[in-house]
Short mmCIF file of C-alpha atoms and ligand atoms in Angstrom, two decimals:
data_model
loop_
_atom_site.label_atom_id
_atom_site.label_comp_id
_atom_site.label_asym_id
_atom_site.label_seq_id
_atom_site.Cartn_x
_atom_site.Cartn_y
_atom_site.Cartn_z
CA MET A 66 67.66 97.19 182.49
CA GLU A 67 67.10 99.44 179.61
CA GLU A 68 63.64 98.74 177.94
CA ALA A 69 63.23 98.40 174.03
CA GLN A 70 62.84 101.70 172.21
CA ARG A 71 59.60 100.69 171.05
CA LEU A 72 58.29 101.29 174.87
CA ALA A 73 60.31 104.20 175.15
CA LYS A 74 58.71 105.94 172.42
CA LEU A 75 55.32 105.64 173.70
CA PRO A 76 53.76 108.78 174.60
CA THR A 77 52.74 108.84 178.66
CA TYR A 78 49.79 106.79 179.35
CA VAL A 79 47.40 109.24 180.97
CA PHE A 80 45.14 106.59 182.17
CA ALA A 81 48.06 105.00 184.43
CA LEU A 82 48.08 108.60 186.27
CA LEU A 83 44.16 108.49 186.43
CA ASP A 84 44.37 105.17 187.89
CA LYS A 85 46.67 106.39 190.60
CA LEU A 86 44.32 109.30 191.35
CA LYS A 87 41.45 106.97 191.73
CA ALA A 88 43.57 104.65 194.12
CA GLU A 89 44.67 107.70 196.13
CA GLU A 90 40.85 108.99 196.60
CA ARG A 91 39.58 105.61 197.62
CA ALA A 92 42.35 105.02 200.00
CA LYS A 93 40.93 108.13 201.68
CA GLY A 94 37.79 106.17 202.01
CA LYS A 95 35.90 108.10 199.04
CA GLU A 96 33.37 106.27 197.21
CA LEU A 97 33.83 107.20 193.46
CA ILE A 98 31.26 106.94 190.86
CA ASP A 99 33.65 105.56 188.30
CA LEU A 100 32.64 106.32 184.51
CA THR A 101 36.23 106.05 183.17
CA ILE A 102 36.49 102.61 181.51
CA GLY A 103 34.29 101.43 178.65
CA SER A 104 33.73 98.29 180.29
CA PRO A 105 30.05 97.41 179.79
CA SER A 106 27.64 97.14 182.73
CA HIS A 107 25.16 94.69 180.87
CA LEU A 108 25.70 91.04 181.59
CA PRO A 109 26.21 88.49 179.02
CA PRO A 110 22.86 86.42 177.88
CA PRO A 111 22.18 83.52 180.38
CA GLU A 112 22.40 81.01 177.36
CA VAL A 113 25.99 82.14 176.94
CA VAL A 114 26.98 81.54 180.40
CA ASP A 115 25.09 78.18 180.42
CA THR A 116 27.15 77.20 177.25
CA PHE A 117 30.30 78.08 178.87
CA VAL A 118 29.69 75.98 182.18
CA ASP A 119 28.78 73.06 180.01
CA ALA A 120 31.91 73.50 177.80
CA LEU A 121 34.01 73.49 180.91
CA LYS A 122 32.94 69.88 181.20
CA VAL A 123 34.28 68.84 177.98
CA GLN A 124 37.92 67.54 178.43
CA ALA A 125 38.57 68.64 174.73
CA ASN A 126 37.87 72.11 175.62
CA HIS A 127 40.90 72.38 177.88
CA ARG A 128 43.47 71.25 175.42
CA TYR A 129 45.20 73.85 172.70
CA PHE A 130 43.01 74.19 169.79
CA SER A 131 43.97 74.21 166.15
CA PHE A 132 45.52 77.48 164.83
CA GLU A 133 42.76 77.50 162.63
CA GLY A 134 40.16 78.21 165.43
CA ASP A 135 36.81 76.62 165.80
CA PRO A 136 35.10 75.77 162.51
CA ALA A 137 31.58 76.20 164.24
CA PHE A 138 32.56 79.58 165.72
CA ARG A 139 33.92 80.76 162.20
CA SER A 140 30.63 79.57 160.50
CA ALA A 141 28.60 81.39 163.28
CA VAL A 142 30.68 84.62 162.45
CA VAL A 143 29.82 84.16 158.64
CA GLU A 144 26.25 83.98 159.42
CA TRP A 145 26.11 86.68 161.99
CA CYS A 146 27.80 89.04 159.55
CA ARG A 147 25.26 88.11 156.90
CA ARG A 148 22.28 88.49 159.15
CA GLN A 149 23.31 91.90 160.92
CA TYR A 150 25.47 93.47 158.05
CA GLY A 151 24.51 91.97 154.75
CA LEU A 152 28.01 90.48 154.31
CA GLN A 153 28.97 87.68 152.13
CA LEU A 154 32.05 85.82 153.86
CA GLU A 155 33.64 82.58 153.51
CA ASN A 156 34.95 80.81 156.51
CA HIS A 157 38.56 81.18 155.61
CA GLU A 158 37.91 85.12 155.89
CA VAL A 159 37.33 84.86 159.55
CA MET A 160 39.93 84.98 162.29
CA GLU A 161 38.81 84.52 165.97
CA LEU A 162 40.63 86.65 168.28
CA ILE A 163 41.36 87.04 171.96
CA GLY A 164 39.33 90.52 172.14
CA SER A 165 39.72 92.82 168.87
CA LYS A 166 42.67 94.88 170.70
CA GLU A 167 44.95 92.07 170.65
CA GLY A 168 44.04 91.30 167.11
CA ILE A 169 44.10 95.01 165.89
CA VAL A 170 47.71 95.56 167.19
CA HIS A 171 48.94 92.02 166.34
CA PHE A 172 47.76 93.00 162.96
CA ILE A 173 49.50 96.25 162.60
CA PHE A 174 52.74 94.17 163.75
CA ALA A 175 52.01 91.79 160.60
CA TYR A 176 52.32 94.52 158.31
CA LEU A 177 54.41 97.45 159.38
CA ASN A 178 58.21 97.80 158.96
CA PRO A 179 60.21 100.31 160.81
CA GLY A 180 59.05 103.65 159.81
CA ASP A 181 56.13 102.87 157.92
CA THR A 182 53.25 105.75 158.23
CA VAL A 183 49.97 104.84 159.27
CA LEU A 184 47.05 107.28 159.03
CA VAL A 185 45.05 107.64 162.00
CA PRO A 186 42.07 110.05 162.76
CA THR A 187 42.52 111.54 166.32
CA PRO A 188 41.24 111.66 168.94
CA CYS A 189 41.06 108.05 168.86
CA TYR A 190 41.23 104.57 170.86
CA PRO A 191 44.85 104.49 172.06
CA ALA A 192 45.59 101.30 170.55
CA HIS A 193 44.91 102.81 167.02
CA TYR A 194 47.86 105.30 167.70
CA ARG A 195 50.10 103.20 170.04
CA GLY A 196 50.00 100.12 168.26
CA PRO A 197 51.69 101.39 165.12
CA ILE A 198 54.32 103.10 167.44
CA LEU A 199 54.88 99.96 169.14
CA ALA A 200 55.31 98.19 165.71
CA GLY A 201 58.02 100.75 165.00
CA GLY A 202 55.77 102.69 162.54
CA VAL A 203 54.63 106.45 162.68
CA PRO A 204 51.28 107.46 163.12
CA TYR A 205 50.26 110.30 161.09
CA GLU A 206 47.33 112.17 162.39
CA LEU A 207 44.23 113.04 160.63
CA PRO A 208 42.51 115.89 162.92
CA THR A 209 39.00 115.21 163.72
CA VAL A 210 36.83 117.92 165.44
CA GLU A 211 33.40 118.55 166.52
CA SER A 212 32.64 121.01 163.44
CA ASN A 213 33.47 118.16 161.07
CA GLY A 214 31.44 115.38 162.99
CA TYR A 215 34.98 113.86 164.18
CA ILE A 216 35.27 112.50 160.69
CA PRO A 217 38.68 113.05 158.94
CA ASP A 218 38.84 114.94 155.47
CA LEU A 219 40.63 112.48 153.39
CA ASP A 220 40.67 115.11 150.48
CA MET A 221 43.18 117.05 152.83
CA ILE A 222 45.73 114.61 152.69
CA ASP A 223 48.55 115.40 150.63
CA ASP A 224 49.20 112.72 147.91
CA SER A 225 53.03 112.23 148.99
CA ILE A 226 51.60 111.11 152.31
CA ALA A 227 48.87 108.98 151.31
CA ASP A 228 51.31 107.33 148.90
CA LYS A 229 53.97 106.40 151.29
CA ALA A 230 51.58 105.24 154.00
CA LYS A 231 50.66 101.55 154.42
CA MET A 232 47.52 101.62 156.16
CA LEU A 233 44.52 103.80 157.05
CA ILE A 234 42.77 102.77 160.45
CA ILE A 235 39.02 104.07 161.02
CA SER A 236 36.63 103.22 163.61
CA TYR A 237 32.81 104.23 163.50
CA PRO A 238 30.93 104.43 165.78
CA THR A 239 33.91 105.78 167.42
CA ASN A 240 35.46 106.24 170.89
CA PRO A 241 35.93 108.42 172.63
CA THR A 242 33.81 111.03 170.60
CA ALA A 243 30.96 108.70 169.75
CA ALA A 244 30.62 109.97 166.36
CA THR A 245 29.23 107.85 163.72
CA ALA A 246 30.06 107.69 159.79
CA THR A 247 27.71 107.56 156.76
CA ARG A 248 28.03 105.20 153.92
CA GLU A 249 29.47 107.94 151.63
CA PHE A 250 32.46 108.00 154.28
CA PHE A 251 33.01 104.52 153.94
CA GLU A 252 32.77 104.65 150.20
CA LYS A 253 35.31 107.24 150.18
CA ALA A 254 37.65 105.57 152.62
CA VAL A 255 37.61 102.57 150.48
CA ARG A 256 38.57 104.69 147.33
CA PHE A 257 41.15 106.56 148.93
CA ALA A 258 42.65 103.25 150.10
CA LYS A 259 42.55 101.61 146.78
CA LYS A 260 43.99 104.71 145.08
CA HIS A 261 46.90 105.11 147.20
CA ASN A 262 47.55 101.30 147.95
CA LEU A 263 46.54 101.44 151.41
CA ILE A 264 45.31 98.66 153.80
CA LEU A 265 42.06 99.90 155.15
CA LEU A 266 41.51 98.65 158.87
CA HIS A 267 38.25 99.11 160.33
CA ASP A 268 37.42 98.69 164.05
CA PHE A 269 33.87 98.03 164.31
CA ALA A 270 33.81 97.38 168.14
CA TYR A 271 30.57 99.36 168.72
CA GLY A 272 28.81 98.07 165.47
CA GLU A 273 25.77 97.01 167.72
CA LEU A 274 25.77 99.74 170.14
CA TYR A 275 23.47 102.38 168.35
CA PHE A 276 20.28 104.17 169.21
CA GLU A 277 17.01 105.44 167.54
CA GLY A 278 17.26 102.59 164.80
CA ARG A 279 20.60 104.41 163.27
CA LYS A 280 22.26 101.06 162.73
CA PRO A 281 25.91 101.60 161.55
CA ILE A 282 27.11 100.07 158.59
CA SER A 283 30.05 97.52 158.15
CA CYS A 284 33.09 98.89 156.14
CA LEU A 285 32.95 95.52 154.47
CA SER A 286 29.34 96.19 152.91
CA ILE A 287 30.93 98.72 150.62
CA PRO A 288 31.10 97.00 147.11
CA GLY A 289 34.87 96.26 146.31
CA ALA A 290 35.93 96.74 150.09
CA LYS A 291 37.17 93.21 150.66
CA ASP A 292 40.20 93.94 148.17
CA VAL A 293 41.80 96.11 151.02
CA THR A 294 39.71 95.86 154.26
CA ILE A 295 40.09 93.99 157.40
CA GLU A 296 37.44 94.49 159.86
CA PHE A 297 37.69 93.80 163.72
CA HIS A 298 34.58 92.97 165.84
CA SER A 299 34.31 92.59 169.43
CA LEU A 300 31.84 90.61 171.67
CA SER A 301 33.10 92.81 174.58
CA LYS A 302 30.35 95.45 173.93
CA THR A 303 27.85 93.63 171.97
CA PHE A 304 27.34 90.89 174.51
CA GLY A 305 28.76 92.30 177.85
CA MET A 306 31.70 89.91 177.68
CA ALA A 307 34.63 92.26 178.01
CA GLY A 308 36.51 90.30 180.42
CA TRP A 309 36.01 87.01 178.46
CA ARG A 310 38.47 88.36 175.78
CA LEU A 311 36.65 87.16 172.64
CA GLY A 312 36.43 88.98 169.21
CA PHE A 313 37.22 88.23 165.63
CA ALA A 314 38.52 89.86 162.57
CA VAL A 315 36.88 89.47 159.11
CA GLY A 316 37.69 90.64 155.33
CA ASN A 317 40.34 89.97 152.98
CA ALA A 318 41.77 86.51 152.75
CA GLY A 319 45.43 87.54 152.43
CA LEU A 320 45.15 90.04 155.39
CA ILE A 321 43.33 87.42 157.37
CA GLU A 322 46.03 84.91 156.59
CA SER A 323 48.87 87.32 157.77
CA LEU A 324 47.34 88.00 161.04
CA ARG A 325 46.95 84.06 161.50
CA LYS A 326 50.60 83.73 160.50
CA MET A 327 51.55 86.52 163.18
CA LYS A 328 49.22 84.95 165.97
CA THR A 329 50.38 81.05 165.12
CA ASN A 330 53.74 82.40 166.52
CA LEU A 331 52.57 84.01 169.37
CA ASP A 332 49.19 82.55 171.04
CA TYR A 333 46.83 79.59 170.97
CA GLY A 334 43.61 81.48 170.40
CA PRO A 335 40.88 82.20 173.00
CA PHE A 336 40.18 79.56 175.47
CA ASN A 337 37.85 76.98 173.75
CA ALA A 338 34.84 77.29 176.44
CA THR A 339 34.81 80.96 175.55
CA VAL A 340 34.55 80.30 171.98
CA LYS A 341 31.57 77.94 172.28
CA ALA A 342 29.99 80.51 174.42
CA GLY A 343 30.72 83.22 171.71
CA THR A 344 29.33 80.89 169.20
CA ALA A 345 26.04 80.70 171.09
CA ALA A 346 25.91 84.18 171.59
CA LEU A 347 26.20 85.10 167.84
CA LYS A 348 23.35 82.56 167.21
CA MET A 349 20.99 84.06 169.34
CA HIS A 350 17.65 85.34 168.11
CA ASN A 351 16.05 87.00 170.61
CA GLY A 352 15.63 90.58 172.03
CA TYR A 353 18.66 90.73 173.82
CA LEU A 354 20.50 93.32 171.58
CA ASP A 355 17.28 95.51 171.46
CA ASN A 356 17.15 95.62 175.38
CA MET A 357 21.01 96.21 175.60
CA ARG A 358 20.45 99.16 173.62
CA ALA A 359 17.56 100.53 175.23
CA THR A 360 19.38 100.23 178.56
CA TYR A 361 22.15 102.42 177.23
CA GLN A 362 19.73 104.77 175.45
CA LYS A 363 18.23 105.57 178.63
CA LYS A 364 21.72 106.08 180.41
CA ARG A 365 22.44 108.44 177.57
CA ASP A 366 19.41 110.43 178.03
CA ILE A 367 19.81 110.59 181.87
CA ILE A 368 23.32 112.09 181.50
CA VAL A 369 22.77 114.46 178.60
CA GLU A 370 19.59 115.96 180.42
CA GLY A 371 21.26 116.15 183.77
CA LEU A 372 24.31 117.85 182.09
CA SER A 373 22.01 120.29 180.23
CA GLU A 374 20.82 121.55 183.45
CA LEU A 375 24.05 122.22 184.53
CA GLY A 376 24.80 124.48 181.52
CA TRP A 377 26.29 121.87 178.98
CA LYS A 378 24.36 121.98 175.54
CA LEU A 379 25.02 118.32 174.29
CA LYS A 380 23.77 116.32 171.22
CA LYS A 381 22.57 112.97 172.30
CA PRO A 382 25.05 110.48 170.54
CA LEU A 383 23.52 107.89 168.02
CA ALA A 384 26.05 105.25 169.11
CA THR A 385 28.32 103.95 171.74
CA PHE A 386 28.30 104.26 175.69
CA TYR A 387 30.22 107.33 175.61
CA LEU A 388 29.51 111.00 175.91
CA TRP A 389 32.24 113.48 174.95
CA VAL A 390 32.10 116.65 176.98
CA PRO A 391 33.76 120.04 176.72
CA VAL A 392 35.38 121.11 179.93
CA PRO A 393 34.42 124.53 181.37
CA SER A 394 36.70 127.46 180.98
CA GLY A 395 39.79 127.65 183.16
CA PHE A 396 40.41 123.96 183.02
CA ASN A 397 42.09 121.50 180.77
CA SER A 398 41.10 117.98 180.47
CA MET A 399 43.35 116.66 183.28
CA SER A 400 42.58 119.51 185.66
CA PHE A 401 38.91 119.02 185.19
CA THR A 402 39.24 115.33 185.73
CA GLU A 403 41.16 115.91 188.89
CA HIS A 404 38.56 118.68 189.92
CA LEU A 405 35.52 116.18 189.17
CA ILE A 406 37.21 113.48 191.27
CA HIS A 407 38.08 115.74 194.17
CA LYS A 408 35.00 117.82 194.39
CA ALA A 409 32.21 115.49 193.21
CA GLU A 410 33.88 112.24 193.73
CA VAL A 411 32.96 111.32 189.89
CA ALA A 412 35.73 109.80 187.72
CA VAL A 413 35.95 110.28 183.95
CA SER A 414 38.62 110.01 181.30
CA PRO A 415 40.61 113.22 180.60
CA GLY A 416 40.32 113.78 176.51
CA ILE A 417 44.37 114.29 176.21
CA GLY A 418 44.42 110.51 176.94
CA PHE A 419 43.09 110.04 173.19
CA GLY A 420 45.50 112.18 171.80
CA ASP A 421 46.32 116.20 171.49
CA LEU A 422 42.96 116.88 170.09
CA GLY A 423 41.35 115.28 172.90
CA GLU A 424 42.59 118.46 174.87
CA GLY A 425 39.46 120.33 176.21
CA TYR A 426 37.18 117.55 176.53
CA VAL A 427 36.45 114.62 178.94
CA ARG A 428 35.07 111.31 178.18
CA PHE A 429 31.81 109.86 180.22
CA ALA A 430 31.43 106.08 180.02
CA LEU A 431 27.91 105.34 180.64
CA VAL A 432 28.75 102.08 182.53
CA ASP A 433 27.28 102.37 185.74
CA THR A 434 23.37 101.97 186.93
CA ASP A 435 20.89 104.72 185.92
CA GLU A 436 20.72 105.53 189.79
CA ARG A 437 24.39 106.12 189.79
CA ILE A 438 24.50 107.97 186.75
CA ARG A 439 21.68 110.49 188.02
CA GLN A 440 23.87 110.64 191.21
CA ALA A 441 26.71 111.54 189.30
CA VAL A 442 24.92 114.52 187.96
CA GLU A 443 23.56 115.45 191.50
CA ARG A 444 27.12 115.22 192.94
CA MET A 445 28.47 117.62 190.21
CA LYS A 446 25.63 119.98 191.11
CA LYS A 447 26.13 120.05 194.67
CA ALA A 448 29.82 120.65 194.04
CA GLY A 449 28.79 123.59 191.91
CA ILE A 450 30.51 122.35 188.82
CA ARG A 451 28.79 123.87 185.72
CA TYR A 452 29.43 124.59 182.00
CA GLY A 453 29.41 128.37 180.87
CA GLY A 454 27.87 131.39 182.81
C1 PLP B 19 37.19 101.37 169.41
C2 PLP B 19 37.66 100.18 170.41
N1 PLP B 19 38.28 98.96 169.67
C3 PLP B 19 38.57 98.00 170.45
C4 PLP B 19 38.28 97.86 171.88
C5 PLP B 19 38.66 96.60 172.81
O1 PLP B 19 37.78 95.81 172.53
P1 PLP B 19 38.22 94.28 172.79
O2 PLP B 19 37.67 93.88 174.14
O3 PLP B 19 37.45 93.26 171.65
O4 PLP B 19 39.66 93.98 172.84
C6 PLP B 19 37.74 98.99 172.59
C7 PLP B 19 37.66 99.06 174.03
O5 PLP B 19 37.40 99.92 174.47
C8 PLP B 19 37.40 100.23 171.84
O6 PLP B 19 36.76 101.17 172.53
#
């Protein structure tokens, strides 16, 4: 049977090769320290788990839910976005999602016609590039590199490209480079989207995972942003709930409505018990988030300081739980990944999996215990892996 062209058009999924490599090593009895996937290591708050267990006992939660979603969840989102980011939202400007990835890709499907251009900074989270391809669109890469702080230069985009594009996708703090953006950048992105009649999609999955008090801003906090912006939030990283599949979109009512229309034809939203638990998470007023940030900040410090002993000179990222690390000379991102797995039994993600501009880098996801992260550095040291002379 021949697959649809939309699948055939996708570039090779490097992470599937990586999975194979890891499985082969494990089959040989190797015990890998796996820092490949951005799946949080912190647990959800106990109140959230308790709320879920209680919700399981309520018959209504086992039924199909309304396409509108749970009004209590939407109110909790409105209040959370006010408290955390100073946003003024109404309940109809909120849409619950089965994780933000689902929402992002379905939103792209809701707006792209075949051949439509989408502006995407790269390297990027794969769904930002692959979502447009799946929807029949054409991603137009906005190159980001270390010297520009992994922020695209919107002034460099030719008017003829920007005018024909339909959407600009941004995501700060960003995966995989851990870059953060200033208010000025968001202001510029909003102006740019308005000038060229673009939808501005902001993926804010790492909005709460920041360090040293450098709180990221919501794109919707820019005055006038709501005219053109939809922003995707996730409970996965914030509350350690990646496997639960819960996120939400907020922003322009028309954009939210189209996403709802799309999803009405595809799914029934997240499991009700999950939504109740998520509502409890958003209502929490304790130090959970501060603790979560302190936990990852410590891991960040361990790895950056450890790698500096091995010759790397890395800045400490101000957000996310990723570290974007250049590969030593003589390697490319895939060969260094293989070398790390074979020689040090440490698994990381090859930069090429995040786009061509990711070549020359690997991404460490700091999602294991402090002890194991220390061990990863030790293993590299023992294997003689160094950067530079
Ligand atoms: C930038 C970015 N957006 C979205 C997601 C997906 O999050 P969710 O679990 O809400 O689908 C990830 C997961 O790694 C991510 O890195």
